[in-house]
mmCIF file with all atom_site columns, C-alpha atoms in Angstrom:
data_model
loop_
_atom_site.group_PDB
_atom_site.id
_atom_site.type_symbol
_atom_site.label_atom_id
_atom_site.label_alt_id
_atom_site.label_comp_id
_atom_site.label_asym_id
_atom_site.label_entity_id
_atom_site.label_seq_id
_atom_site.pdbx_PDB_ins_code
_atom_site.Cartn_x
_atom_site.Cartn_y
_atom_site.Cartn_z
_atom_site.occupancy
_atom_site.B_iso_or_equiv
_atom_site.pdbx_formal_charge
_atom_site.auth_seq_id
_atom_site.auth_comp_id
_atom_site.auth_asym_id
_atom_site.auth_atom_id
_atom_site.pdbx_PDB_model_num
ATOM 1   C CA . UNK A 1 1   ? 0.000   0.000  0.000  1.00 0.00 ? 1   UNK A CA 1
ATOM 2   C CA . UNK A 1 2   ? 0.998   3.218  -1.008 1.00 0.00 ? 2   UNK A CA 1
ATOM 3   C CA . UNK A 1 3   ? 1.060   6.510  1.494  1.00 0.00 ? 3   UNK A CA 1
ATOM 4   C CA . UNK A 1 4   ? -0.627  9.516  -0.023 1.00 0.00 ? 4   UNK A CA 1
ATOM 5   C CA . UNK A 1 5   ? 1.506   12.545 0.717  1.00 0.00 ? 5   UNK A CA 1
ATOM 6   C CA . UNK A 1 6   ? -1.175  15.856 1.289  1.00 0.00 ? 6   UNK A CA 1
ATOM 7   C CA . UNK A 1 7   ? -0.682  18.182 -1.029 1.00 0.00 ? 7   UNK A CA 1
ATOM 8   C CA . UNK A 1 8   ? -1.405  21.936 -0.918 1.00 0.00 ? 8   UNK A CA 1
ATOM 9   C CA . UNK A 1 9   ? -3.935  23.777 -3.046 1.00 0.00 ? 9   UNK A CA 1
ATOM 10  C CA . UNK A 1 10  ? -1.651  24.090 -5.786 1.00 0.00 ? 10  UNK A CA 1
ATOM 11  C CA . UNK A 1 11  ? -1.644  20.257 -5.905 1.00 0.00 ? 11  UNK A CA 1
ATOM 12  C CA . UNK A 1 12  ? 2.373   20.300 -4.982 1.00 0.00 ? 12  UNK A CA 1
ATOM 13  C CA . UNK A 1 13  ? 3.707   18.137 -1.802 1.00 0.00 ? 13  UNK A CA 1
ATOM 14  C CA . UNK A 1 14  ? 4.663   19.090 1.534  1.00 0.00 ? 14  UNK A CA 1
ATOM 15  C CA . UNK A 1 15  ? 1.856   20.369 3.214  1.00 0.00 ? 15  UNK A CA 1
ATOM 16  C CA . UNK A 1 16  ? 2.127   18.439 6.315  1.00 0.00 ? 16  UNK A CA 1
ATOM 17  C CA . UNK A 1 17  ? 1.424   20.064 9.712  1.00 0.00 ? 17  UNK A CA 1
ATOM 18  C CA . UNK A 1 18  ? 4.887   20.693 11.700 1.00 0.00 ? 18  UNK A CA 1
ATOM 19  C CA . UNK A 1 19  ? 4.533   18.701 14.723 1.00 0.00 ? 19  UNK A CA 1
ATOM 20  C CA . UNK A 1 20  ? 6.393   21.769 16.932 1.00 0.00 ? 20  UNK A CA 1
ATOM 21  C CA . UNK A 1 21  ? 4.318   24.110 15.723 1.00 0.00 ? 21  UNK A CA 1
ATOM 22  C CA . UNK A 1 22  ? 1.059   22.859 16.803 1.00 0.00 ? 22  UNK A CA 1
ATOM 23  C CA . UNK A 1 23  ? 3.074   22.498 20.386 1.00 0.00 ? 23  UNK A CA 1
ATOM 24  C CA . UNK A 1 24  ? 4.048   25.559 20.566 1.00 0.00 ? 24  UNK A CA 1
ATOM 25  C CA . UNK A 1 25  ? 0.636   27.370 18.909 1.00 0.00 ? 25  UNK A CA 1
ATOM 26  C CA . UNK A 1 26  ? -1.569  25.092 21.060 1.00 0.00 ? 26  UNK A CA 1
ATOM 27  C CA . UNK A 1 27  ? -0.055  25.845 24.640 1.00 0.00 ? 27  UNK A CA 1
ATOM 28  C CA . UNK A 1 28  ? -0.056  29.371 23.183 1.00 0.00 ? 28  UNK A CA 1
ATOM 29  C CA . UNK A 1 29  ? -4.059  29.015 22.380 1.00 0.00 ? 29  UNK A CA 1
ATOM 30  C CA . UNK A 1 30  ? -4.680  26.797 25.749 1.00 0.00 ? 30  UNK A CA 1
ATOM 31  C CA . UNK A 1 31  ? -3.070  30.055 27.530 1.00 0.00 ? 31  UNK A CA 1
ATOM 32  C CA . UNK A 1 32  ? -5.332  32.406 25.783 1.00 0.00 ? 32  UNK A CA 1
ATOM 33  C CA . UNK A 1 33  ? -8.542  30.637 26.500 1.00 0.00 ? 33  UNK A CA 1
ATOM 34  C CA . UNK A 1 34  ? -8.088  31.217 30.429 1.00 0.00 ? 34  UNK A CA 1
ATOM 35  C CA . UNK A 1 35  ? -8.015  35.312 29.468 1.00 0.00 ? 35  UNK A CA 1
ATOM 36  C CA . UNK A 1 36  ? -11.121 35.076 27.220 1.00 0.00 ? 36  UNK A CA 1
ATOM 37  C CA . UNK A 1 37  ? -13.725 37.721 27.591 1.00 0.00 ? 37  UNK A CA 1
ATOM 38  C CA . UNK A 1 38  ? -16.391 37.474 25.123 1.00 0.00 ? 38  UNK A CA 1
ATOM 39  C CA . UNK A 1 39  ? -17.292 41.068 25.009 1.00 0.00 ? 39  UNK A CA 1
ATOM 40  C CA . UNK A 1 40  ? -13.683 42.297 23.991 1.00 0.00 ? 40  UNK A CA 1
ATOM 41  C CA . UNK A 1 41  ? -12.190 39.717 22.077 1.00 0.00 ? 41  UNK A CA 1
ATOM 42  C CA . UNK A 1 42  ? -15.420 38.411 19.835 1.00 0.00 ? 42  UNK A CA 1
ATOM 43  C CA . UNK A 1 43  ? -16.046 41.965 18.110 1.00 0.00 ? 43  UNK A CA 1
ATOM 44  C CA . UNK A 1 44  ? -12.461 41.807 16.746 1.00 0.00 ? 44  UNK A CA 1
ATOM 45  C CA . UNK A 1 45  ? -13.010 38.433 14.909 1.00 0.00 ? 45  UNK A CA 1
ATOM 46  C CA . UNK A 1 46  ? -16.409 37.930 13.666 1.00 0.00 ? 46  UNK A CA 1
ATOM 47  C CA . UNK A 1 47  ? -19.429 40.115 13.017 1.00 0.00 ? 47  UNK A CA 1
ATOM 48  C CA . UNK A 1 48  ? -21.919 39.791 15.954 1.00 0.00 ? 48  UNK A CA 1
ATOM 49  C CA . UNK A 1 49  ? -24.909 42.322 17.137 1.00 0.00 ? 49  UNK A CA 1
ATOM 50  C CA . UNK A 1 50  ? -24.814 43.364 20.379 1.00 0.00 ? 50  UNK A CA 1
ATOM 51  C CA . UNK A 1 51  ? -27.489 41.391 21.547 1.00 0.00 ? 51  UNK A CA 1
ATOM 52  C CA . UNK A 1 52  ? -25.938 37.824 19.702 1.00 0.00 ? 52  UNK A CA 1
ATOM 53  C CA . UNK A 1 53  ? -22.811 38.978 22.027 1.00 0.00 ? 53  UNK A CA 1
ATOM 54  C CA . UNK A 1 54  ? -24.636 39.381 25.230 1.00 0.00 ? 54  UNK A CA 1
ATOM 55  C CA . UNK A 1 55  ? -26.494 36.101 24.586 1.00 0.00 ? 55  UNK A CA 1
ATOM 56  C CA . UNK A 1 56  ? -25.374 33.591 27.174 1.00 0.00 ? 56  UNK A CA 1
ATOM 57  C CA . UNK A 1 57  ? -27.986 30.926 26.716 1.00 0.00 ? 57  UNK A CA 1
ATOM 58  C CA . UNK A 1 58  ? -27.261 27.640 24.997 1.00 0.00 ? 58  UNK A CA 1
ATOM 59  C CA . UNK A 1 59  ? -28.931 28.512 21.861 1.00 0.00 ? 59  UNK A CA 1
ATOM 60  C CA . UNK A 1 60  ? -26.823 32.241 21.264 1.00 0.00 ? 60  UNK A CA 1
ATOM 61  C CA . UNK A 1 61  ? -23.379 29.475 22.216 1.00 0.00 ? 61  UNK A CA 1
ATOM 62  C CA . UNK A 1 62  ? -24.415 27.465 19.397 1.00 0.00 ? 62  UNK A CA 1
ATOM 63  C CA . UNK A 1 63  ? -24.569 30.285 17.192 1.00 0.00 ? 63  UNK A CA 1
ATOM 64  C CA . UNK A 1 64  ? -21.487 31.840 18.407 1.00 0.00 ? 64  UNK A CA 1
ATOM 65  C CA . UNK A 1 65  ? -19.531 28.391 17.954 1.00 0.00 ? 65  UNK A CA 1
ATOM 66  C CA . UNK A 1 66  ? -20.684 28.216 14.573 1.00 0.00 ? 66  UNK A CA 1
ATOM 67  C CA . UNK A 1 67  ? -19.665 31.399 13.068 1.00 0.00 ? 67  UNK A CA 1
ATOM 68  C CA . UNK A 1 68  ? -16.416 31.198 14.766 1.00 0.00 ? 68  UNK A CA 1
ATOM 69  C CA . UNK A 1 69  ? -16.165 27.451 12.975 1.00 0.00 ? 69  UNK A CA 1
ATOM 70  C CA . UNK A 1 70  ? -17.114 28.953 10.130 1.00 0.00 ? 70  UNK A CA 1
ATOM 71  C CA . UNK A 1 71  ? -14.215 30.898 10.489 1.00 0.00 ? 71  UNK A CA 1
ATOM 72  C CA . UNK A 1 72  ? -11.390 29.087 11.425 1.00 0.00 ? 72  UNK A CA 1
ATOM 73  C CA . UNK A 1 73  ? -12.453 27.270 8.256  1.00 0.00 ? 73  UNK A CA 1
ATOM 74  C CA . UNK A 1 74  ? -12.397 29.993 5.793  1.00 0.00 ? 74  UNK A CA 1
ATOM 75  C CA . UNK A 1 75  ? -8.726  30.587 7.528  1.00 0.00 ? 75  UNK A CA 1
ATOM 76  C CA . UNK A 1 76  ? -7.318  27.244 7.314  1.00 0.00 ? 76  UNK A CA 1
ATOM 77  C CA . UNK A 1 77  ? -7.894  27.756 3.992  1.00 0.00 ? 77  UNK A CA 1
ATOM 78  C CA . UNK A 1 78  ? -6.444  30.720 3.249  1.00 0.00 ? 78  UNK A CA 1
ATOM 79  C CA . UNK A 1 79  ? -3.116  29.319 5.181  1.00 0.00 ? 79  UNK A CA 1
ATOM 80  C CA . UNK A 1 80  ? -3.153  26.128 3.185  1.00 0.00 ? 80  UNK A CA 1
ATOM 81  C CA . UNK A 1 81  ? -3.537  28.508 0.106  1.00 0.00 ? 81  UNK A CA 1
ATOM 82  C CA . UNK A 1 82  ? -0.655  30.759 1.316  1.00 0.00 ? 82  UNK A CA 1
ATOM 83  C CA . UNK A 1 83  ? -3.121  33.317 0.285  1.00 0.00 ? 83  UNK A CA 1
ATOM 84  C CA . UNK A 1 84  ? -1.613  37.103 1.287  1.00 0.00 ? 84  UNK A CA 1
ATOM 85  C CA . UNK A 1 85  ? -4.763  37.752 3.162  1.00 0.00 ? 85  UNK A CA 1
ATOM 86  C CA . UNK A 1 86  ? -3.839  35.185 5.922  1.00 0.00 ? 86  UNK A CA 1
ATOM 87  C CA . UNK A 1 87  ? -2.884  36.107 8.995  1.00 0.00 ? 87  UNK A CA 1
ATOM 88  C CA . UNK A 1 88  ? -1.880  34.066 11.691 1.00 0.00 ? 88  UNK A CA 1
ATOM 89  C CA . UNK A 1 89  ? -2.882  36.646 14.796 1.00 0.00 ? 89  UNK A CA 1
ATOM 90  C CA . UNK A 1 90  ? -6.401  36.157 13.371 1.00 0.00 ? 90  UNK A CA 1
ATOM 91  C CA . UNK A 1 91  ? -6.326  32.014 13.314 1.00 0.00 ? 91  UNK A CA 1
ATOM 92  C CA . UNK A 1 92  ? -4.911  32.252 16.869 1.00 0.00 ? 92  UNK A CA 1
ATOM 93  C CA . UNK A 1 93  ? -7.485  34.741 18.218 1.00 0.00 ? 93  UNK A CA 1
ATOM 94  C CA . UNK A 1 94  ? -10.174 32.582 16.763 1.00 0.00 ? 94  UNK A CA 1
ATOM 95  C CA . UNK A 1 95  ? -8.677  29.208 18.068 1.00 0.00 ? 95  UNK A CA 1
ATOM 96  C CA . UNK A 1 96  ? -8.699  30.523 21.279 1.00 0.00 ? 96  UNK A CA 1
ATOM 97  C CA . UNK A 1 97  ? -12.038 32.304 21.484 1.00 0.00 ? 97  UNK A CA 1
ATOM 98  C CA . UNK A 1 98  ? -13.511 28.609 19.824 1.00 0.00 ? 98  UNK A CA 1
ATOM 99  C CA . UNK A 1 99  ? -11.839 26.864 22.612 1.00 0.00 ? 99  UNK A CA 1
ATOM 100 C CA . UNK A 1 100 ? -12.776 29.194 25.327 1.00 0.00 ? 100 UNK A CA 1
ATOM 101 C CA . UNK A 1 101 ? -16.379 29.398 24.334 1.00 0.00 ? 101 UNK A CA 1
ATOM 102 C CA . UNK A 1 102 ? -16.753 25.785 23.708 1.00 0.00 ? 102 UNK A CA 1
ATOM 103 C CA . UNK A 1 103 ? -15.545 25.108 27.438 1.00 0.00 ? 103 UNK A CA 1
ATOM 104 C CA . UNK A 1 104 ? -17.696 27.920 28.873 1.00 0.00 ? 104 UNK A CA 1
ATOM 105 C CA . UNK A 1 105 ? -20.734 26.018 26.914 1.00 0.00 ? 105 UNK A CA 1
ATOM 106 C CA . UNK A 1 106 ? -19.467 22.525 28.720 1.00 0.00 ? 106 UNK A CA 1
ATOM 107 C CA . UNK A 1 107 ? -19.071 23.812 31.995 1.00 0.00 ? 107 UNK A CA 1
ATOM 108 C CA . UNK A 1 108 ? -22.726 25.411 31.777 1.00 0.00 ? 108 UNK A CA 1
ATOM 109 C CA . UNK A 1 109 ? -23.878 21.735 29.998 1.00 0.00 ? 109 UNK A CA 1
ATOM 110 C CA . UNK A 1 110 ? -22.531 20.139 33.434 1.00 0.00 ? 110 UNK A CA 1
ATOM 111 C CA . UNK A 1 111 ? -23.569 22.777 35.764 1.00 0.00 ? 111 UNK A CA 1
ATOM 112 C CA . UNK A 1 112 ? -26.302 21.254 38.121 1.00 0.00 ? 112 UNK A CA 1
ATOM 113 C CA . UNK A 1 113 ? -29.477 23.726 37.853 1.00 0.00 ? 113 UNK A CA 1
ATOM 114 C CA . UNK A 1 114 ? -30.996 22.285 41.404 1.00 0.00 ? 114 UNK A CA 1
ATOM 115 C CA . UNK A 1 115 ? -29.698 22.888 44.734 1.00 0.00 ? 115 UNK A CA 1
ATOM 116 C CA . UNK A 1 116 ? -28.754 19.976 46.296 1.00 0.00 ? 116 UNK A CA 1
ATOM 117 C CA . UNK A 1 117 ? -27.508 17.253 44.331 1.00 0.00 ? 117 UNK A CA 1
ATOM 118 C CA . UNK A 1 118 ? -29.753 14.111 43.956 1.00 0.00 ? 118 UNK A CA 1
ATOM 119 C CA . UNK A 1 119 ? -26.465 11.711 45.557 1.00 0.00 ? 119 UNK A CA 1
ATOM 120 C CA . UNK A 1 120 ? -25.919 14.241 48.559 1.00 0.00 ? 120 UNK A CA 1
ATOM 121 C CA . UNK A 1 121 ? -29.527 13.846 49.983 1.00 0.00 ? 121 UNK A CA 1
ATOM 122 C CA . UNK A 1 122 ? -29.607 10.623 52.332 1.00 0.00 ? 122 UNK A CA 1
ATOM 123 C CA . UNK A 1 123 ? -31.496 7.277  51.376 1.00 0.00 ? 123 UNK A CA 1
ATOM 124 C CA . UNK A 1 124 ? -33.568 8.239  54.726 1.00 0.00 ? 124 UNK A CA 1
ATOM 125 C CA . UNK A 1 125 ? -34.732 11.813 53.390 1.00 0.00 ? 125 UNK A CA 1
ATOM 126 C CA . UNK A 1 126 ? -35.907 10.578 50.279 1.00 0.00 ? 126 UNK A CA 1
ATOM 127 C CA . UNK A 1 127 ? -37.865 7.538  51.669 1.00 0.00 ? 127 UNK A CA 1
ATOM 128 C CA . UNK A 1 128 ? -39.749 9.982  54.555 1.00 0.00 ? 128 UNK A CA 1
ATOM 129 C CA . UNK A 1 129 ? -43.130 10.379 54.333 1.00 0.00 ? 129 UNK A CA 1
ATOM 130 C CA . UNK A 1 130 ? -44.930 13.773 53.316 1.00 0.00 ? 130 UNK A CA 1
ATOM 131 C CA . UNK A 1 131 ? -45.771 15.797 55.951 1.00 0.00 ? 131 UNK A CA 1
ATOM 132 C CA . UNK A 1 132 ? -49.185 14.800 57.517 1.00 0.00 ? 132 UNK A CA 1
ATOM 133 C CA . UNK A 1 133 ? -48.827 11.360 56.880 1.00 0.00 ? 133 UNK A CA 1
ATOM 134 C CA . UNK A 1 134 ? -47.348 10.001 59.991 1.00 0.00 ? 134 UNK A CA 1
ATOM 135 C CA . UNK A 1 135 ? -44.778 10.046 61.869 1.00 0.00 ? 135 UNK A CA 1
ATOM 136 C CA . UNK A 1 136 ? -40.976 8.488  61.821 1.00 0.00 ? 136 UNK A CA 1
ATOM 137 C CA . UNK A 1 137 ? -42.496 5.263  62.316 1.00 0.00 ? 137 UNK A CA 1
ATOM 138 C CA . UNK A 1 138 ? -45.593 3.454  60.707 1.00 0.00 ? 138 UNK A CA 1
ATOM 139 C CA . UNK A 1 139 ? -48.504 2.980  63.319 1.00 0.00 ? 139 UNK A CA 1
ATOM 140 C CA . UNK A 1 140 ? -49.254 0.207  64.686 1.00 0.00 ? 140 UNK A CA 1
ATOM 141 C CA . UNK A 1 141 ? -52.661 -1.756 64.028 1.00 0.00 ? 141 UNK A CA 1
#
């Protein structure tokens, strides 16, 4: 069998990803998404009305992760073009904001909405009887 080398848009070889540089670019982009803020960093990269940006619902998330997908897309393949329009600031910014906002949207898919947890009550709270209908113990005939 025959390896297929990748080949760039011009159909030449040698468009493999360097190894180091997605090391170095992702600590760089893991760093970044602890100093997200969606309100300053989100104007800069993609179009968004002020009320899209101030959306923190599940729904405005998706909508968010989509356009920045969207993207990161359009800038992979501008970089894979070697198009002069690429710039690499821009693919960074919108790694990081896609990361960030992806684990904002997990941490708020996980977050428990009641106030106790189900496993924290006790099997002896959850088996007592409504108020009014008797006691601790059952009565006795």
């Amino acid at each position: 069998m025959v390896a297929k080398k990748r080949l760039d848009a011009k159909g030449r070889p040698g468009a493999e990803p360097n190894p180091d540089a997605s090391a170095i670019f992702g600590t760089m982009v893991d760093a970044g998404a602890g100093c997200y803020v969606r309100a300053r960093d989100l104007p800069r990269l993609i179009a968004l009305w002020p009320q899209q940006l101030e959306d923190q619902t599940s729904e405005g998330s998706l909508l968010i992760l989509s356009k920045l997908r969207r993207a990161l897309r359009a800038e992979r393949r501008r970089a894979l073009a070697g198009h002069w329009s690429y710039e690499l600031n821009r693919h960074l910014g919108l790694m990081t904001a896609y990361k960030a906002e992806l684990g904002l949207m997990r941490r708020a898919k996980f977050r428990p909405n009641r106030t106790a947890p189900v496993a924290a009550q006790s099997t002896s709270e959850a088996a007592a009887p409504a108020h009014g209908e008797g006691g601790a113990h059952p009565p006795r005939e």
